XYZ file of C-alpha atoms in Angstrom:
673
model
C 106.813 77.058 40.816
C 107.158 74.510 37.970
C 109.958 72.675 39.788
C 107.877 72.361 42.977
C 105.810 69.142 43.216
C 102.068 69.827 43.207
C 101.727 68.174 46.622
C 104.150 70.741 48.088
C 102.491 73.816 46.629
C 100.497 75.721 49.291
C 96.832 76.306 48.626
C 95.236 79.747 48.841
C 93.214 78.904 52.003
C 96.416 77.743 53.688
C 98.208 81.000 52.800
C 95.227 82.989 54.073
C 95.197 80.912 57.268
C 98.882 81.462 58.049
C 98.555 85.197 57.312
C 95.600 85.599 59.660
C 97.354 83.542 62.345
C 100.384 85.812 62.188
C 98.127 88.847 62.532
C 96.347 87.274 65.508
C 99.655 86.494 67.209
C 100.955 90.021 66.623
C 97.860 91.968 67.719
C 98.768 92.191 71.453
C 102.170 93.654 70.565
C 100.441 96.649 68.998
C 100.056 98.139 72.491
C 103.774 97.817 73.242
C 105.586 98.618 69.982
C 105.917 101.954 68.232
C 103.232 102.885 65.654
C 105.844 102.848 62.870
C 106.450 99.129 63.444
C 102.727 98.353 63.384
C 102.309 100.412 60.212
C 105.062 98.484 58.385
C 103.518 95.193 59.534
C 100.058 96.171 58.275
C 101.374 97.328 54.893
C 103.111 93.999 54.263
C 100.042 92.033 55.397
C 97.836 94.115 53.073
C 100.112 93.306 50.107
C 100.044 89.607 50.979
C 96.239 89.502 51.224
C 95.812 91.459 47.986
C 98.187 89.039 46.241
C 95.769 86.197 46.971
C 93.414 87.863 44.505
C 96.067 89.384 42.233
C 99.268 87.247 42.379
C 101.157 89.780 40.257
C 101.309 92.050 43.330
C 103.843 89.763 45.007
C 107.213 91.570 44.925
C 110.155 90.089 43.088
C 113.631 89.663 44.481
C 114.702 93.317 44.243
C 111.475 94.863 45.601
C 111.629 92.296 48.424
C 115.187 93.338 49.235
C 113.974 96.947 49.291
C 111.154 96.051 51.718
C 113.639 94.235 53.919
C 115.930 97.275 54.081
C 112.949 99.485 54.914
C 111.895 97.150 57.730
C 115.401 97.027 59.209
C 115.838 100.804 58.952
C 112.386 101.372 60.443
C 113.261 99.356 63.564
C 116.729 100.897 63.810
C 115.523 104.510 63.556
C 112.528 103.978 65.833
C 114.524 102.496 68.732
C 117.935 104.016 68.003
C 119.472 100.554 67.816
C 118.594 96.876 67.909
C 119.438 96.071 71.517
C 116.708 95.850 74.105
C 113.422 94.073 74.421
C 111.284 96.386 72.295
C 113.905 96.932 69.592
C 114.646 93.216 69.237
C 110.949 92.371 69.072
C 110.356 95.068 66.446
C 113.127 93.687 64.240
C 111.905 90.108 64.692
C 108.286 90.870 63.789
C 109.339 93.021 60.812
C 111.404 90.180 59.356
C 108.757 87.575 60.164
C 105.989 89.398 58.298
C 108.242 89.680 55.224
C 108.404 85.883 55.106
C 104.764 85.994 53.967
C 106.029 87.291 50.627
C 107.770 84.028 49.755
C 105.334 81.253 50.639
C 106.188 79.046 47.656
C 106.247 75.670 49.406
C 104.319 74.127 52.238
C 107.648 74.012 54.015
C 107.603 77.828 54.032
C 104.250 77.750 55.780
C 105.595 75.279 58.331
C 108.539 77.603 59.001
C 106.254 80.614 59.534
C 104.016 78.546 61.824
C 107.074 77.587 63.900
C 108.194 81.231 64.103
C 104.705 82.217 65.245
C 105.385 79.948 68.217
C 108.432 82.067 69.053
C 106.320 85.203 68.627
C 103.827 83.835 71.156
C 106.629 83.391 73.690
C 107.883 86.937 73.063
C 104.472 88.311 74.087
C 105.099 87.290 77.698
C 108.084 89.613 77.892
C 105.564 92.470 77.769
C 102.479 91.113 79.521
C 101.785 88.053 81.657
C 98.056 88.460 82.278
C 95.834 85.339 82.312
C 93.582 86.723 79.573
C 96.566 87.139 77.266
C 97.729 83.610 78.088
C 94.271 82.241 77.242
C 94.199 84.180 73.988
C 97.671 83.043 72.960
C 96.792 79.452 73.851
C 93.952 79.663 71.317
C 96.364 81.057 68.711
C 98.843 78.252 69.449
C 96.089 75.668 69.031
C 95.192 77.179 65.653
C 98.874 76.932 64.642
C 98.929 73.244 65.589
C 95.746 72.712 63.569
C 97.356 74.309 60.509
C 100.451 72.127 60.884
C 98.216 69.049 61.024
C 96.461 70.183 57.862
C 99.759 70.829 56.084
C 101.202 67.441 56.998
C 98.133 65.278 56.470
C 96.286 67.166 53.752
C 92.746 66.652 54.920
C 91.456 69.764 53.200
C 88.829 72.220 54.373
C 86.065 69.625 54.124
C 87.752 67.644 56.897
C 88.185 70.558 59.342
C 86.481 68.647 62.125
C 88.928 65.762 61.771
C 91.863 68.189 61.679
C 90.677 69.905 64.857
C 90.286 66.529 66.534
C 93.884 65.559 65.788
C 95.157 68.956 66.952
C 93.169 68.666 70.186
C 94.539 65.200 70.814
C 98.117 66.347 70.237
C 97.599 69.319 72.550
C 96.159 67.158 75.311
C 99.036 64.722 74.996
C 101.491 67.606 75.472
C 99.825 68.854 78.675
C 101.275 66.278 81.121
C 104.854 66.929 80.031
C 104.182 70.681 80.085
C 103.015 70.477 83.706
C 106.037 68.396 84.692
C 108.434 70.919 83.156
C 106.555 73.851 84.702
C 106.761 72.448 88.212
C 110.245 70.940 88.109
C 112.326 72.806 85.524
C 114.989 74.770 87.502
C 114.048 78.414 87.618
C 116.058 81.599 87.503
C 116.093 83.744 90.613
C 113.894 86.235 88.706
C 111.589 85.930 85.697
C 113.115 86.392 82.259
C 111.199 89.607 81.706
C 112.722 91.146 84.885
C 116.377 90.657 83.929
C 116.798 94.193 82.646
C 116.333 93.341 78.976
C 114.484 96.599 78.436
C 115.316 99.253 80.944
C 113.320 101.810 79.033
C 109.912 100.422 79.898
C 107.755 103.076 81.518
C 105.584 102.090 84.462
C 102.907 104.183 86.085
C 102.776 104.634 89.829
C 103.906 106.775 92.702
C 106.896 109.088 92.419
C 109.428 110.088 95.087
C 108.464 113.749 94.758
C 105.318 115.790 95.306
C 103.954 119.034 93.987
C 100.414 120.427 93.620
C 98.373 118.227 91.304
C 100.782 115.262 91.209
C 98.813 112.885 93.420
C 95.425 114.076 92.209
C 96.522 113.052 88.693
C 97.600 109.665 90.028
C 94.191 109.267 91.662
C 92.666 109.235 88.182
C 94.722 106.095 87.473
C 92.530 103.023 87.958
C 95.396 100.494 87.880
C 96.200 98.098 90.687
C 99.084 99.042 93.006
C 99.307 95.892 95.145
C 97.286 93.171 96.856
C 97.409 92.366 100.564
C 96.464 89.143 102.341
C 96.274 89.422 106.145
C 97.070 86.462 108.374
C 94.404 87.548 110.878
C 91.441 89.897 110.815
C 92.362 93.035 108.866
C 92.357 96.396 110.636
C 89.772 99.059 109.936
C 90.060 101.028 106.709
C 91.138 104.158 108.625
C 94.243 102.303 109.864
C 95.415 101.215 106.416
C 98.178 103.772 105.842
C 100.628 102.147 103.432
C 103.961 103.855 103.935
C 106.162 104.801 100.987
C 108.711 107.576 100.273
C 109.464 110.160 102.966
C 110.026 113.748 101.775
C 112.157 116.300 103.632
C 113.079 119.178 101.329
C 110.902 121.695 99.489
C 111.579 124.721 97.327
C 108.139 126.100 98.094
C 106.452 124.079 95.381
C 108.076 120.652 94.987
C 108.962 118.194 97.757
C 111.857 115.694 97.423
C 113.509 113.163 99.783
C 116.727 115.156 100.182
C 118.436 111.979 101.373
C 121.929 113.101 100.362
C 122.027 115.459 103.377
C 120.822 112.849 105.877
C 122.891 109.994 107.341
C 121.711 106.485 106.461
C 123.802 104.399 108.841
C 124.262 104.111 112.577
C 120.687 105.091 113.438
C 118.274 102.920 115.409
C 115.410 101.451 113.406
C 113.742 99.635 116.274
C 110.605 101.157 117.768
C 110.790 102.149 121.431
C 107.376 100.597 121.989
C 104.935 98.807 119.738
C 101.593 97.026 120.005
C 98.792 95.723 117.795
C 101.197 93.645 115.716
C 99.900 92.451 112.369
C 101.465 90.102 109.791
C 100.444 90.142 106.139
C 101.636 89.288 102.629
C 101.924 91.930 99.904
C 102.001 91.241 96.158
C 103.365 94.435 94.635
C 102.838 95.231 90.960
C 105.918 96.308 88.939
C 106.891 99.929 89.612
C 110.493 100.149 88.352
C 111.220 101.724 91.741
C 112.948 100.329 94.832
C 110.394 101.115 97.504
C 108.132 98.522 99.072
C 104.903 99.506 100.770
C 104.059 98.426 104.309
C 101.566 99.396 106.976
C 102.693 102.207 109.194
C 105.091 101.188 110.798
C 106.945 98.082 109.584
C 108.799 95.975 112.182
C 110.257 93.216 110.013
C 112.264 93.455 106.810
C 111.599 91.130 103.818
C 114.441 89.289 102.141
C 116.559 91.365 99.737
C 115.349 94.627 101.304
C 116.312 96.982 104.128
C 114.627 99.495 106.395
C 115.694 103.115 106.024
C 116.141 105.435 109.029
C 112.773 106.939 108.037
C 111.077 103.518 108.413
C 110.682 103.024 104.688
C 111.165 99.565 103.169
C 113.575 99.617 100.217
C 114.404 96.711 97.910
C 117.944 96.184 96.682
C 116.873 96.358 93.044
C 114.009 98.137 91.233
C 110.767 96.171 91.173
C 110.387 95.237 87.504
C 108.092 92.243 88.041
C 105.421 91.393 90.584
C 107.026 90.862 94.000
C 105.642 89.012 97.007
C 106.912 89.725 100.500
C 105.761 89.201 104.089
C 105.878 92.024 106.641
C 104.913 92.492 110.268
C 103.792 95.980 111.281
C 102.802 97.753 114.478
C 99.651 99.833 114.361
C 100.405 101.516 117.699
C 103.990 102.573 118.362
C 106.465 105.123 119.638
C 109.535 105.771 117.511
C 113.059 106.363 118.699
C 114.209 110.005 119.081
C 115.278 111.610 115.825
C 118.945 112.334 115.230
C 120.056 116.006 115.118
C 120.406 115.985 111.328
C 116.796 114.922 110.880
C 115.549 117.392 113.458
C 117.312 120.157 111.544
C 115.990 118.895 108.186
C 112.479 118.843 109.640
C 112.689 122.579 110.384
C 113.986 123.869 107.037
C 111.669 126.418 105.435
C 111.154 127.255 101.763
C 112.086 130.745 100.547
C 108.490 131.823 99.790
C 107.169 132.170 103.353
C 104.759 135.127 103.493
C 103.914 137.433 106.411
C 100.326 136.182 106.703
C 101.594 132.604 107.033
C 103.816 133.753 109.934
C 100.950 135.670 111.562
C 98.712 132.582 111.418
C 101.298 130.441 113.196
C 102.113 133.181 115.716
C 98.413 133.334 116.634
C 98.373 129.607 117.330
C 101.632 129.749 119.274
C 100.290 132.637 121.309
C 97.430 130.385 122.441
C 99.631 127.468 123.546
C 103.244 126.489 124.025
C 102.460 122.774 123.825
C 103.449 121.320 120.449
C 100.689 118.743 120.310
C 98.079 121.355 121.218
C 99.351 123.496 118.345
C 98.986 120.527 115.997
C 95.357 120.225 117.085
C 94.842 123.957 116.549
C 96.027 123.595 112.930
C 93.667 120.658 112.340
C 90.800 122.662 113.830
C 91.645 125.483 111.447
C 91.297 123.150 108.434
C 88.033 121.818 109.847
C 86.271 125.029 110.763
C 87.488 127.383 108.048
C 86.147 127.243 104.482
C 88.531 124.534 103.235
C 87.230 122.126 100.595
C 88.424 118.684 99.481
C 88.288 118.204 95.701
C 89.920 115.991 93.118
C 89.900 118.889 90.668
C 91.652 121.734 92.534
C 92.304 125.096 90.850
C 95.762 125.810 89.488
C 98.166 127.553 91.838
C 100.825 130.119 90.993
C 104.370 130.718 92.179
C 103.505 130.417 95.892
C 101.077 127.465 96.088
C 101.149 127.200 99.898
C 100.099 130.810 100.511
C 97.493 130.763 97.738
C 95.953 127.546 99.044
C 95.848 128.679 102.696
C 94.357 132.121 102.111
C 92.776 132.234 98.648
C 91.620 129.068 96.873
C 91.253 126.792 99.941
C 90.401 123.920 97.582
C 92.738 121.033 97.159
C 93.618 117.403 97.411
C 95.780 115.557 99.945
C 99.081 116.976 98.669
C 97.804 120.540 99.231
C 96.874 119.809 102.829
C 100.022 117.806 103.618
C 102.292 120.460 102.103
C 100.607 123.373 103.878
C 100.417 121.566 107.216
C 104.123 120.605 107.214
C 105.194 124.161 106.303
C 103.026 125.594 109.098
C 104.443 123.123 111.616
C 108.003 124.040 110.663
C 107.123 127.715 111.072
C 105.955 126.868 114.598
C 109.284 125.184 115.366
C 107.927 121.614 115.200
C 109.998 119.251 113.003
C 107.731 117.819 110.304
C 107.963 115.852 107.067
C 105.716 114.558 104.261
C 105.016 110.849 103.748
C 103.706 109.440 100.462
C 101.852 106.162 100.152
C 98.354 104.778 99.903
C 95.352 104.914 102.190
C 92.754 102.196 102.496
C 92.113 99.281 100.219
C 89.162 97.503 98.686
C 88.126 94.216 100.265
C 87.830 91.389 97.734
C 85.360 89.018 99.342
C 85.783 86.495 96.525
C 89.553 86.131 96.915
C 89.805 86.950 100.631
C 92.342 89.782 100.259
C 92.535 93.562 99.907
C 93.222 95.462 96.674
C 95.044 98.787 96.873
C 94.664 100.868 93.723
C 96.696 103.716 92.343
C 93.581 105.794 92.988
C 94.196 105.221 96.726
C 97.386 107.298 96.551
C 97.675 109.639 99.502
C 99.997 112.065 101.246
C 100.095 112.768 104.981
C 102.406 114.377 107.511
C 104.543 113.312 110.449
C 105.499 115.638 113.292
C 108.179 115.110 115.922
C 106.665 115.352 119.409
C 108.809 115.118 122.529
C 108.292 111.800 124.318
C 106.298 110.318 121.405
C 108.729 110.444 118.489
C 107.347 110.787 114.986
C 103.532 110.949 115.041
C 101.360 110.522 111.966
C 98.955 113.374 111.274
C 96.542 113.392 108.323
C 95.358 116.983 107.786
C 93.160 115.918 104.851
C 90.977 113.889 107.205
C 90.318 117.059 109.241
C 88.274 118.617 106.433
C 84.583 118.874 107.252
C 82.786 116.105 105.253
C 80.164 118.673 104.270
C 82.840 120.409 102.175
C 83.956 117.319 100.277
C 83.514 117.224 96.491
C 84.928 113.955 95.134
C 81.857 112.149 93.865
C 81.954 113.178 90.222
C 85.645 112.372 89.736
C 85.462 109.165 91.770
C 82.937 107.704 89.365
C 85.533 108.159 86.597
C 88.069 105.960 88.313
C 86.546 102.500 88.232
C 87.930 101.975 91.735
C 86.379 102.213 95.173
C 85.823 105.617 96.761
C 88.315 106.969 99.262
C 87.986 105.588 102.782
C 88.043 109.161 104.032
C 84.693 110.075 102.514
C 81.607 107.982 101.770
C 79.667 108.203 98.525
C 76.007 107.278 98.006
C 75.100 103.609 97.613
C 75.598 102.297 94.078
C 72.674 100.816 92.209
C 72.213 97.121 91.509
C 73.916 97.226 88.120
C 76.995 98.911 89.585
C 77.144 96.328 92.379
C 76.931 93.522 89.828
C 79.727 95.082 87.753
C 81.830 95.459 90.895
C 81.285 91.783 91.780
C 82.444 90.778 88.308
C 85.512 92.967 88.689
C 86.328 91.387 92.061
C 85.935 87.913 90.581
C 88.212 88.821 87.671
C 90.824 90.195 90.033
C 90.634 86.986 92.094
C 91.453 84.985 88.973
C 94.304 87.359 88.213
C 95.610 86.999 91.784
C 95.493 83.190 91.535
C 97.384 83.374 88.235
C 99.955 85.613 89.880
C 100.375 83.375 92.943
C 100.353 79.942 91.322
C 101.818 80.582 87.857
C 103.869 83.773 87.626
C 104.838 83.665 91.277
C 105.893 80.005 91.265
C 109.544 80.446 92.185
C 112.600 78.399 93.021
C 111.512 78.553 96.673
C 108.175 76.957 95.758
C 110.007 74.237 93.834
C 112.215 73.487 96.817
C 109.097 73.339 98.983
C 107.774 70.630 96.636
C 111.018 68.703 97.191
C 110.604 69.071 100.949
C 107.145 67.523 100.772
C 108.630 64.633 98.791
C 111.433 64.360 101.399
C 114.029 65.260 98.789
C 114.836 68.664 100.224
C 118.474 67.809 100.900
C 119.046 67.402 97.162
C 118.174 71.054 96.484
C 118.624 72.042 92.806
C 120.153 68.665 91.937
C 117.016 67.041 93.263
C 114.952 69.166 90.910
C 117.003 68.004 87.924
C 116.779 64.332 88.924
C 113.072 64.549 89.666
C 112.408 66.425 86.420
C 114.280 63.885 84.269
C 112.718 60.864 85.952
C 109.192 62.274 85.975
C 109.529 63.539 82.406
C 110.793 60.131 81.237
C 107.904 58.390 82.983
C 105.409 60.782 81.406
C 106.893 60.260 77.947
C 106.833 56.489 78.452
C 103.136 56.600 79.317
C 102.402 58.730 76.253
C 104.439 56.425 73.988
C 102.705 53.327 75.331
C 99.361 54.997 74.722
C 100.400 55.800 71.140
C 101.545 52.221 70.572
C 98.218 50.881 71.779
C 96.389 53.346 69.537
C 98.577 52.351 66.571
C 97.817 48.692 67.281
C 94.128 49.506 67.155
C 94.464 51.089 63.703
C 97.003 48.547 62.388
C 94.433 46.533 60.328
C 93.176 49.740 58.785
C 96.727 50.848 57.916
C 97.478 47.425 56.472
C 94.442 47.661 54.198
C 95.442 51.146 53.045
C 98.983 49.913 52.405
C 97.599 47.150 50.124
C 95.615 49.831 48.273
C 98.801 51.876 47.707
C 100.800 48.794 46.642
C 98.279 47.847 43.970
C 98.364 51.354 42.539
C 102.174 51.321 42.625
C 102.190 48.219 40.424
C 100.526 50.188 37.628
C 102.964 53.106 37.921
C 101.041 55.287 40.428
C 103.170 54.925 43.559
C 102.444 57.236 46.486
C 105.054 59.943 46.893
C 106.844 60.697 50.151
C 104.862 63.065 52.412
C 101.827 62.812 50.110
C 98.594 62.724 52.106
C 95.743 60.354 51.224
C 93.568 63.111 49.751
C 96.329 64.525 47.550
C 97.283 60.998 46.490
C 93.669 60.190 45.588
C 93.338 63.352 43.515
C 96.521 62.596 41.585
C 95.431 59.004 40.859
C 91.987 60.189 39.721
C 93.516 62.725 37.335
C 95.908 60.147 35.909
C 93.302 57.338 35.714
C 89.774 58.742 35.617
C 88.454 55.173 35.231
C 89.719 54.405 38.769
C 88.255 57.572 40.313
C 85.025 55.952 41.635
C 86.943 53.122 43.342
C 89.507 55.541 44.818
C 86.716 57.768 46.137
C 85.005 54.793 47.861
C 88.301 53.724 49.471
C 88.990 57.190 50.830
C 85.400 57.612 52.067
C 86.040 54.683 54.386
C 89.697 55.277 55.234
C 89.798 59.021 56.015
C 87.074 59.124 58.720
C 88.340 55.910 60.275
C 91.982 57.039 60.379
C 91.680 60.734 61.171
C 88.163 61.206 62.484
C 87.437 61.930 66.161
C 85.515 58.644 66.585
C 87.041 55.904 64.338
C 84.705 53.154 63.158
C 86.010 49.756 64.397
C 84.354 48.068 61.383
C 86.144 50.302 58.873
C 89.131 47.984 58.428
C 86.867 45.046 57.534
C 84.812 47.193 55.135
C 87.970 48.448 53.435
C 89.305 44.881 53.077
C 86.085 43.757 51.422
C 86.271 46.677 49.000
C 89.901 45.895 48.113
C 89.088 42.301 47.167
C 87.503 43.583 43.984
C 90.037 46.366 43.445
C 92.543 44.948 40.927
C 93.737 47.874 38.767
C 95.636 47.079 35.559
C 97.862 49.029 33.282
C 96.037 50.372 30.245
C 97.099 52.266 27.176
C 96.264 55.970 27.215
C 93.881 55.599 24.258
C 91.859 53.024 26.163
C 91.141 55.263 29.112
C 87.462 56.006 29.428
C 86.431 59.622 30.251
C 85.006 59.300 33.739
C 84.291 62.288 35.997
C 87.338 62.830 38.222
C 87.184 62.639 41.967
C 86.289 66.027 43.465
């Protein structure tokens, strides 16, 4: 430390500030990184904070090397390597926090502040919510404020002036930031969706079903997707959002079984369709390929295809929010099923029991018409003692038989599973469809929100002359035997469209309005910031009649607009500098007169540090130096400079003629604080 100039030695408040800023920037990562990484980070921060009170706690070179090896090994063991988004971030933050142990110069603080900027950018690889962006913007502003303090040296007593300079610098950067945001050529997908971390787990619907699977998903209050209709939306009972189609079951678990079914050469077009509806879906990341559409989709979005089972499938897993436009038919008749699908729709699990066969034989004995038998099964669910509950009892080895004849309490997967098995026993091809039902209307944003808690399972049966027909056996349950109120209140989402709960009180309605408003802000952020794509950029070029230039037009427009923006900012700075030129000239004369007596201002030495050094060296000049700085500092760095300050400083300097004096002649005057 003796070889470091006093002006370059960091002060304790500055070290505390940079430490707290690093903690603030790292807090959101605590939800995404392993606990071992957070623990190492907190231990190092605790040592750094304790060393502010007891400097002897700072580790020397060998203990610091040991801490570094521990941090590297911790990240390596936790993530089994250093490749990937989470592993790379863990290593970066472990090394960054160790830099706090060697803050010997102000330059070290500047380096850490710059690296905090990189840490802020890394956050968006994990989360892109508007609240996080607002929080990180505040952290970035605090970093800029610290850099201003380090470079100018205003001290804690001039915090208001420091904040003013930081605010001005931030506002000056906004125009260029907006230009780069709108015109900088974009990748075809966001950076965080390029497969940097394939191990990220995402909650949502699966392509399999077994008792309890969907009821557990219903307790998930996260958003699944948003929908904006071009015209009036259909009724809630028509909002069946189609997802995976399941064909095979082992008596407990349903799976697609697609390997046994042909995917090519089958007609996808509907034989007849009406009540066409166009809408835009913004799907949250699922890490799955399926896209959800109203039953049944007629058009296929870009980079997707329609399966023979009328399911929309993207070419790649959805790892970031995806917008797509679909047209669906609410009334339709599908094409006849191919023989392979008819056969797959009749396969039975090995655990069929005699009483299941007797039940179906009784229905078949009453009618030979397939559709009439379907209605008989729905009547059975309605009139018998079947209950709808979000908390069904556990089932054993034969869940279908136990549900039909013993527990008779279940959720949509219980009813869909049992209904499809019964239809196959009756010789009617049937299959299970997974998706969502309903959606909450957001009056503030003018769109619908479909939550994970809207997850649903229904059935489709193959009827001669009508094709595949949707049947929802859950909706057949008598509403008097519905028990979903207690669990629904746990969700934070709207109740199922199938059953109506009592009216919420005023406080609940107010909370719901706030939630809708917050989701509207999140949707706007998604549409106008995260969803601003290369297509949107090209649309901007089209409006400017530069569409034929394509990507080259973006580059030209970005460079020209950026240069114009910089020119305006530079001209504004020149005019501001011209306004403060007399003040700077007066301060320069003050520094020149002190230099003549051997007290020249050092490079990168701020006015306050310079004044303190002069006052310590020449206590007799301390009162004059203090008066000069009292005028100069507010006028130069304050939020509202005094236009008369330059004249006042010039008048003060007329009488300021310091001379060299021998050390023994120096009078003991109180130094400048």
